[in-house]
Amino acid sequence: MIPLSWYLVFAAALFCIGLYGVLARRHAIGLLMGVELMLNAANINLVAFERYMAPNGLAGQLFVIFNITVAAAEAAVGLALIIAIYRSRNTVAVEEVDLLRG
Amino acid sequence: MTLTHIVFLILAGLALAGAVGMVALRNLVHMVLAMVLAFLAVAGVFILLEAGFVAVVQILIYVGALAVLVLFAIMLTRDIMDRRVRANASQWPWALLVAVALFALLSAILLRTSWPTATTAITGDQVVALGEALVGPYALPFEAASVLLLVAMIGAILIAREARR
């Protein structure tokens, strides 16, 4: 059996790559995909903890399913926002969307 | 080092390679392909964890729906493959520093903690149990999730709709 810490370190690496993507990318779609990567890392942790701590419980997997639902809703609304911003500002670079900057 | 360990290392390597490609490639379509690789490898990790239903949902939603959705958004917004446009924001060295520091901190904590190693085998069909849980004790969150999806769908249509003049 694979040690639990392998899964956790793997998920941490995935989370940190996603965090870098969110902080560093200039394109709004790149940001959104970084967030999806971070959510995926959290899902790995949930399933791994369930498998090792409570193998016959279902809470971990159910939480992952709800997590994926929320991620799908977030992606749909996020991409719609990106398209709306592109229509009105003609750009998708997050640095150039600064209407609220004082 | 058993076969399971080797399979896990291959899957983790593929997922991390896809993830790095996702944040490093400058062409957005290549980026989506790297994302598909990462999410498929994560589905494999779910199978290793004996969560078959979650793995299938992962492939359906992330690899199927999300990749197509992102590709549509890329096609609807122009000049993204312009070579002159920078791919990274000016603060990217700080972002790299923050990400590496967080990973160092997390892995130091995770590797020092002693986790339970003995595991028991899973009994019974998990998919049946999941389905029964979703209409039994988890019926209210399930309904809330469906309302959330409906609201997100209507909201996305309203936001992305071309304004009539």
CSV table of C-alpha atoms in Angstrom, one decimal:
chain,number,residue,atom,x,y,z
A,1,MET,CA,0.0,0.0,0.0
A,2,ILE,CA,1.3,3.5,-0.9
A,3,PRO,CA,2.0,5.7,2.1
A,4,LEU,CA,-0.6,8.4,2.7
A,5,SER,CA,2.0,11.0,2.7
A,6,TRP,CA,2.9,10.4,-0.9
A,7,TYR,CA,-0.6,11.4,-2.0
A,8,LEU,CA,-0.6,14.4,0.3
A,9,VAL,CA,2.8,15.6,-1.0
A,10,PHE,CA,1.6,15.0,-4.6
A,11,ALA,CA,-1.6,17.0,-3.9
A,12,ALA,CA,0.5,19.8,-2.3
A,13,ALA,CA,2.7,20.0,-5.4
A,14,LEU,CA,-0.4,20.2,-7.6
A,15,PHE,CA,-1.9,22.9,-5.4
A,16,CYS,CA,1.3,25.0,-5.5
A,17,ILE,CA,1.6,24.8,-9.3
A,18,GLY,CA,-2.1,25.9,-9.5
A,19,LEU,CA,-1.3,28.8,-7.1
A,20,TYR,CA,1.6,29.8,-9.2
A,21,GLY,CA,-0.7,29.8,-12.3
A,22,VAL,CA,-3.3,32.0,-10.6
A,23,LEU,CA,-0.7,34.5,-9.4
A,24,ALA,CA,1.5,34.6,-12.5
A,25,ARG,CA,-0.7,34.2,-15.6
A,26,ARG,CA,-1.8,37.3,-17.4
A,27,HIS,CA,-4.6,35.7,-19.3
A,28,ALA,CA,-7.9,35.4,-17.5
A,29,ILE,CA,-8.5,31.8,-18.8
A,30,GLY,CA,-5.1,30.8,-17.4
A,31,LEU,CA,-6.2,32.0,-14.0
A,32,LEU,CA,-9.4,30.0,-14.1
A,33,MET,CA,-7.5,26.9,-15.0
A,34,GLY,CA,-5.1,27.4,-12.1
A,35,VAL,CA,-8.1,27.5,-9.8
A,36,GLU,CA,-9.4,24.3,-11.2
A,37,LEU,CA,-6.0,22.7,-10.6
A,38,MET,CA,-6.1,23.8,-6.9
A,39,LEU,CA,-9.6,22.4,-6.5
A,40,ASN,CA,-8.4,19.1,-8.0
A,41,ALA,CA,-5.5,18.9,-5.5
A,42,ALA,CA,-8.1,19.4,-2.7
A,43,ASN,CA,-10.2,16.6,-4.2
A,44,ILE,CA,-7.1,14.2,-4.1
A,45,ASN,CA,-6.6,15.0,-0.4
A,46,LEU,CA,-10.3,14.3,0.4
A,47,VAL,CA,-10.4,10.9,-1.4
A,48,ALA,CA,-7.0,9.9,0.1
A,49,PHE,CA,-8.0,10.8,3.6
A,50,GLU,CA,-11.2,8.9,3.2
A,51,ARG,CA,-9.5,5.8,1.9
A,52,TYR,CA,-6.9,5.7,4.7
A,53,MET,CA,-8.9,7.0,7.7
A,54,ALA,CA,-12.5,5.8,7.0
A,55,PRO,CA,-12.4,3.3,4.1
A,56,ASN,CA,-16.1,2.5,4.3
A,57,GLY,CA,-17.3,6.0,4.9
A,58,LEU,CA,-18.7,8.0,2.0
A,59,ALA,CA,-18.3,11.5,3.2
A,60,GLY,CA,-15.0,12.1,1.4
A,61,GLN,CA,-16.3,11.0,-2.0
A,62,LEU,CA,-19.6,12.8,-1.6
A,63,PHE,CA,-17.7,16.0,-0.7
A,64,VAL,CA,-15.6,15.5,-3.9
A,65,ILE,CA,-18.7,15.2,-6.0
A,66,PHE,CA,-20.1,18.4,-4.5
A,67,ASN,CA,-16.7,20.1,-5.0
A,68,ILE,CA,-16.7,19.1,-8.7
A,69,THR,CA,-20.3,20.5,-9.0
A,70,VAL,CA,-19.2,23.9,-7.5
A,71,ALA,CA,-16.1,23.9,-9.8
A,72,ALA,CA,-18.2,23.3,-12.9
A,73,ALA,CA,-20.6,26.2,-11.9
A,74,GLU,CA,-17.5,28.4,-11.2
A,75,ALA,CA,-16.0,27.6,-14.6
A,76,ALA,CA,-19.2,28.3,-16.5
A,77,VAL,CA,-19.8,31.7,-14.8
A,78,GLY,CA,-16.1,32.6,-14.9
A,79,LEU,CA,-15.8,31.9,-18.7
A,80,ALA,CA,-19.1,33.9,-19.3
A,81,LEU,CA,-17.5,36.8,-17.3
A,82,ILE,CA,-14.4,36.5,-19.4
A,83,ILE,CA,-16.4,36.7,-22.6
A,84,ALA,CA,-18.4,39.6,-21.3
A,85,ILE,CA,-15.2,41.5,-20.3
A,86,TYR,CA,-13.7,40.7,-23.7
A,87,ARG,CA,-16.8,42.2,-25.4
A,88,SER,CA,-16.7,45.5,-23.5
A,89,ARG,CA,-12.9,46.0,-23.0
A,90,ASN,CA,-11.6,44.0,-26.0
A,91,THR,CA,-8.9,42.4,-23.8
A,92,VAL,CA,-8.6,39.3,-21.6
A,93,ALA,CA,-5.4,40.3,-19.8
A,94,VAL,CA,-6.2,40.7,-16.2
A,95,GLU,CA,-3.8,43.7,-15.7
A,96,GLU,CA,-5.8,45.7,-18.3
A,97,VAL,CA,-9.1,45.2,-16.6
A,98,ASP,CA,-8.8,48.0,-14.0
A,99,LEU,CA,-12.1,49.9,-14.2
A,100,LEU,CA,-12.3,49.9,-10.4
A,101,ARG,CA,-8.7,51.1,-9.7
A,102,GLY,CA,-8.8,54.5,-8.0
B,1,MET,CA,8.6,-1.0,-4.3
B,2,THR,CA,5.5,-2.8,-5.7
B,3,LEU,CA,3.7,-2.3,-9.0
B,4,THR,CA,1.2,0.0,-7.3
B,5,HIS,CA,4.1,2.3,-6.2
B,6,ILE,CA,5.5,2.4,-9.7
B,7,VAL,CA,2.0,3.1,-11.2
B,8,PHE,CA,1.5,5.9,-8.7
B,9,LEU,CA,4.8,7.5,-9.5
B,10,ILE,CA,4.1,7.4,-13.2
B,11,LEU,CA,0.6,8.9,-12.7
B,12,ALA,CA,1.9,11.6,-10.4
B,13,GLY,CA,4.7,12.4,-12.8
B,14,LEU,CA,2.3,12.7,-15.7
B,15,ALA,CA,-0.1,14.9,-13.6
B,16,LEU,CA,2.7,17.2,-12.5
B,17,ALA,CA,4.1,17.4,-16.0
B,18,GLY,CA,0.7,18.4,-17.3
B,19,ALA,CA,0.2,20.9,-14.5
B,20,VAL,CA,3.6,22.5,-15.2
B,21,GLY,CA,2.8,22.7,-18.9
B,22,MET,CA,-0.5,24.3,-18.0
B,23,VAL,CA,1.1,27.2,-16.2
B,24,ALA,CA,4.2,27.4,-18.4
B,25,LEU,CA,3.0,27.1,-22.0
B,26,ARG,CA,2.1,30.3,-23.7
B,27,ASN,CA,-0.2,29.0,-26.5
B,28,LEU,CA,-3.6,28.7,-24.8
B,29,VAL,CA,-4.6,25.6,-26.9
B,30,HIS,CA,-1.5,23.8,-25.9
B,31,MET,CA,-2.3,24.8,-22.3
B,32,VAL,CA,-5.7,23.1,-22.6
B,33,LEU,CA,-4.1,19.9,-23.9
B,34,ALA,CA,-1.6,19.9,-20.9
B,35,MET,CA,-4.7,20.5,-18.6
B,36,VAL,CA,-6.4,17.4,-20.1
B,37,LEU,CA,-3.2,15.3,-19.5
B,38,ALA,CA,-3.1,16.5,-15.8
B,39,PHE,CA,-6.8,15.8,-15.2
B,40,LEU,CA,-6.6,12.3,-16.8
B,41,ALA,CA,-3.6,11.4,-14.6
B,42,VAL,CA,-5.5,12.7,-11.5
B,43,ALA,CA,-8.4,10.4,-12.6
B,44,GLY,CA,-5.9,7.5,-12.6
B,45,VAL,CA,-4.8,8.5,-9.0
B,46,PHE,CA,-8.5,8.3,-8.0
B,47,ILE,CA,-8.7,4.8,-9.4
B,48,LEU,CA,-5.6,3.8,-7.4
B,49,LEU,CA,-7.5,5.1,-4.3
B,50,GLU,CA,-10.3,2.8,-5.3
B,51,ALA,CA,-12.7,5.7,-5.9
B,52,GLY,CA,-14.0,4.5,-9.3
B,53,PHE,CA,-17.1,6.7,-9.4
B,54,VAL,CA,-15.1,9.9,-8.6
B,55,ALA,CA,-12.5,8.9,-11.4
B,56,VAL,CA,-15.3,8.6,-14.0
B,57,VAL,CA,-16.9,11.9,-12.9
B,58,GLN,CA,-13.5,13.5,-13.1
B,59,ILE,CA,-13.0,12.3,-16.7
B,60,LEU,CA,-16.6,13.3,-17.7
B,61,ILE,CA,-16.6,16.8,-16.1
B,62,TYR,CA,-13.0,18.0,-16.3
B,63,VAL,CA,-11.6,16.2,-19.4
B,64,GLY,CA,-14.9,16.2,-21.3
B,65,ALA,CA,-17.0,19.3,-20.4
B,66,LEU,CA,-14.4,21.7,-19.0
B,67,ALA,CA,-11.8,21.3,-21.8
B,68,VAL,CA,-14.5,21.9,-24.4
B,69,LEU,CA,-15.9,24.9,-22.5
B,70,VAL,CA,-12.4,26.4,-22.2
B,71,LEU,CA,-11.7,25.8,-25.9
B,72,PHE,CA,-14.9,27.6,-26.8
B,73,ALA,CA,-14.0,30.5,-24.6
B,74,ILE,CA,-10.5,30.6,-26.3
B,75,MET,CA,-12.1,30.6,-29.7
B,76,LEU,CA,-14.6,33.4,-28.8
B,77,THR,CA,-11.8,35.7,-27.6
B,78,ARG,CA,-9.3,36.8,-30.2
B,79,ASP,CA,-5.6,37.6,-30.3
B,80,ILE,CA,-4.6,35.2,-27.6
B,81,MET,CA,-1.9,33.5,-29.6
B,82,ASP,CA,-0.3,36.8,-30.4
B,83,ARG,CA,3.5,36.3,-30.0
B,84,ARG,CA,4.0,39.9,-28.8
B,85,VAL,CA,1.6,39.6,-25.9
B,86,ARG,CA,3.4,38.5,-22.7
B,87,ALA,CA,2.0,35.3,-21.1
B,88,ASN,CA,3.0,36.1,-17.5
B,89,ALA,CA,2.3,39.1,-15.4
B,90,SER,CA,5.1,41.2,-14.2
B,91,GLN,CA,4.9,39.8,-10.6
B,92,TRP,CA,5.7,36.2,-11.7
B,93,PRO,CA,9.0,35.9,-9.8
B,94,TRP,CA,7.1,36.7,-6.6
B,95,ALA,CA,4.4,34.2,-7.5
B,96,LEU,CA,7.1,31.5,-8.1
B,97,LEU,CA,8.7,32.3,-4.7
B,98,VAL,CA,5.3,32.1,-2.9
B,99,ALA,CA,4.4,28.8,-4.6
B,100,VAL,CA,7.8,27.2,-3.9
B,101,ALA,CA,7.8,28.4,-0.3
B,102,LEU,CA,4.3,27.1,0.4
B,103,PHE,CA,5.3,23.7,-1.1
B,104,ALA,CA,8.4,23.5,1.0
B,105,LEU,CA,6.4,24.3,4.1
B,106,LEU,CA,3.5,21.9,3.3
B,107,SER,CA,5.8,19.0,2.4
B,108,ALA,CA,8.0,19.5,5.5
B,109,ILE,CA,4.8,19.3,7.7
B,110,LEU,CA,3.3,16.4,5.8
B,111,LEU,CA,6.5,14.3,5.8
B,112,ARG,CA,7.0,14.8,9.6
B,113,THR,CA,3.5,13.8,10.6
B,114,SER,CA,2.9,10.2,11.2
B,115,TRP,CA,-0.1,9.1,9.2
B,116,PRO,CA,-2.0,5.8,9.8
B,117,THR,CA,-0.6,3.1,7.6
B,118,ALA,CA,-2.8,0.1,8.2
B,119,THR,CA,-5.8,0.2,6.0
B,120,THR,CA,-8.8,-2.1,5.8
B,121,ALA,CA,-10.2,-3.4,2.5
B,122,ILE,CA,-13.4,-1.7,1.1
B,123,THR,CA,-16.4,-3.9,1.4
B,124,GLY,CA,-19.5,-3.7,-0.7
B,125,ASP,CA,-20.3,-1.7,-3.9
B,126,GLN,CA,-19.4,1.9,-3.3
B,127,VAL,CA,-21.4,3.2,-6.3
B,128,VAL,CA,-24.6,1.8,-4.9
B,129,ALA,CA,-23.8,3.2,-1.5
B,130,LEU,CA,-23.1,6.6,-3.0
B,131,GLY,CA,-26.4,6.6,-4.9
B,132,GLU,CA,-28.3,5.7,-1.8
B,133,ALA,CA,-26.6,8.3,0.3
B,134,LEU,CA,-27.4,11.0,-2.3
B,135,VAL,CA,-31.1,10.4,-2.1
B,136,GLY,CA,-31.0,9.5,1.7
B,137,PRO,CA,-29.0,11.5,4.2
B,138,TYR,CA,-27.4,13.8,1.6
B,139,ALA,CA,-30.7,14.7,-0.2
B,140,LEU,CA,-30.7,18.3,0.9
B,141,PRO,CA,-27.1,19.1,-0.3
B,142,PHE,CA,-27.9,17.2,-3.5
B,143,GLU,CA,-30.9,19.4,-4.2
B,144,ALA,CA,-28.9,22.6,-3.2
B,145,ALA,CA,-26.2,21.5,-5.7
B,146,SER,CA,-28.8,21.1,-8.5
B,147,VAL,CA,-30.2,24.6,-7.7
B,148,LEU,CA,-26.6,26.0,-7.8
B,149,LEU,CA,-26.0,24.4,-11.2
B,150,LEU,CA,-29.3,25.9,-12.5
B,151,VAL,CA,-28.5,29.4,-11.2
B,152,ALA,CA,-24.9,29.1,-12.7
B,153,MET,CA,-26.4,28.1,-16.0
B,154,ILE,CA,-28.9,30.9,-16.1
B,155,GLY,CA,-26.3,33.4,-14.9
B,156,ALA,CA,-23.7,32.3,-17.5
B,157,ILE,CA,-26.3,32.7,-20.3
B,158,LEU,CA,-27.3,36.2,-19.0
B,159,ILE,CA,-23.7,37.4,-18.6
B,160,ALA,CA,-22.4,36.1,-21.9
B,161,ARG,CA,-25.5,37.2,-23.9
B,162,GLU,CA,-24.9,39.9,-26.5
B,163,ALA,CA,-26.7,43.0,-25.2
B,164,ARG,CA,-29.5,44.2,-27.5
B,165,ARG,CA,-29.3,47.8,-28.5
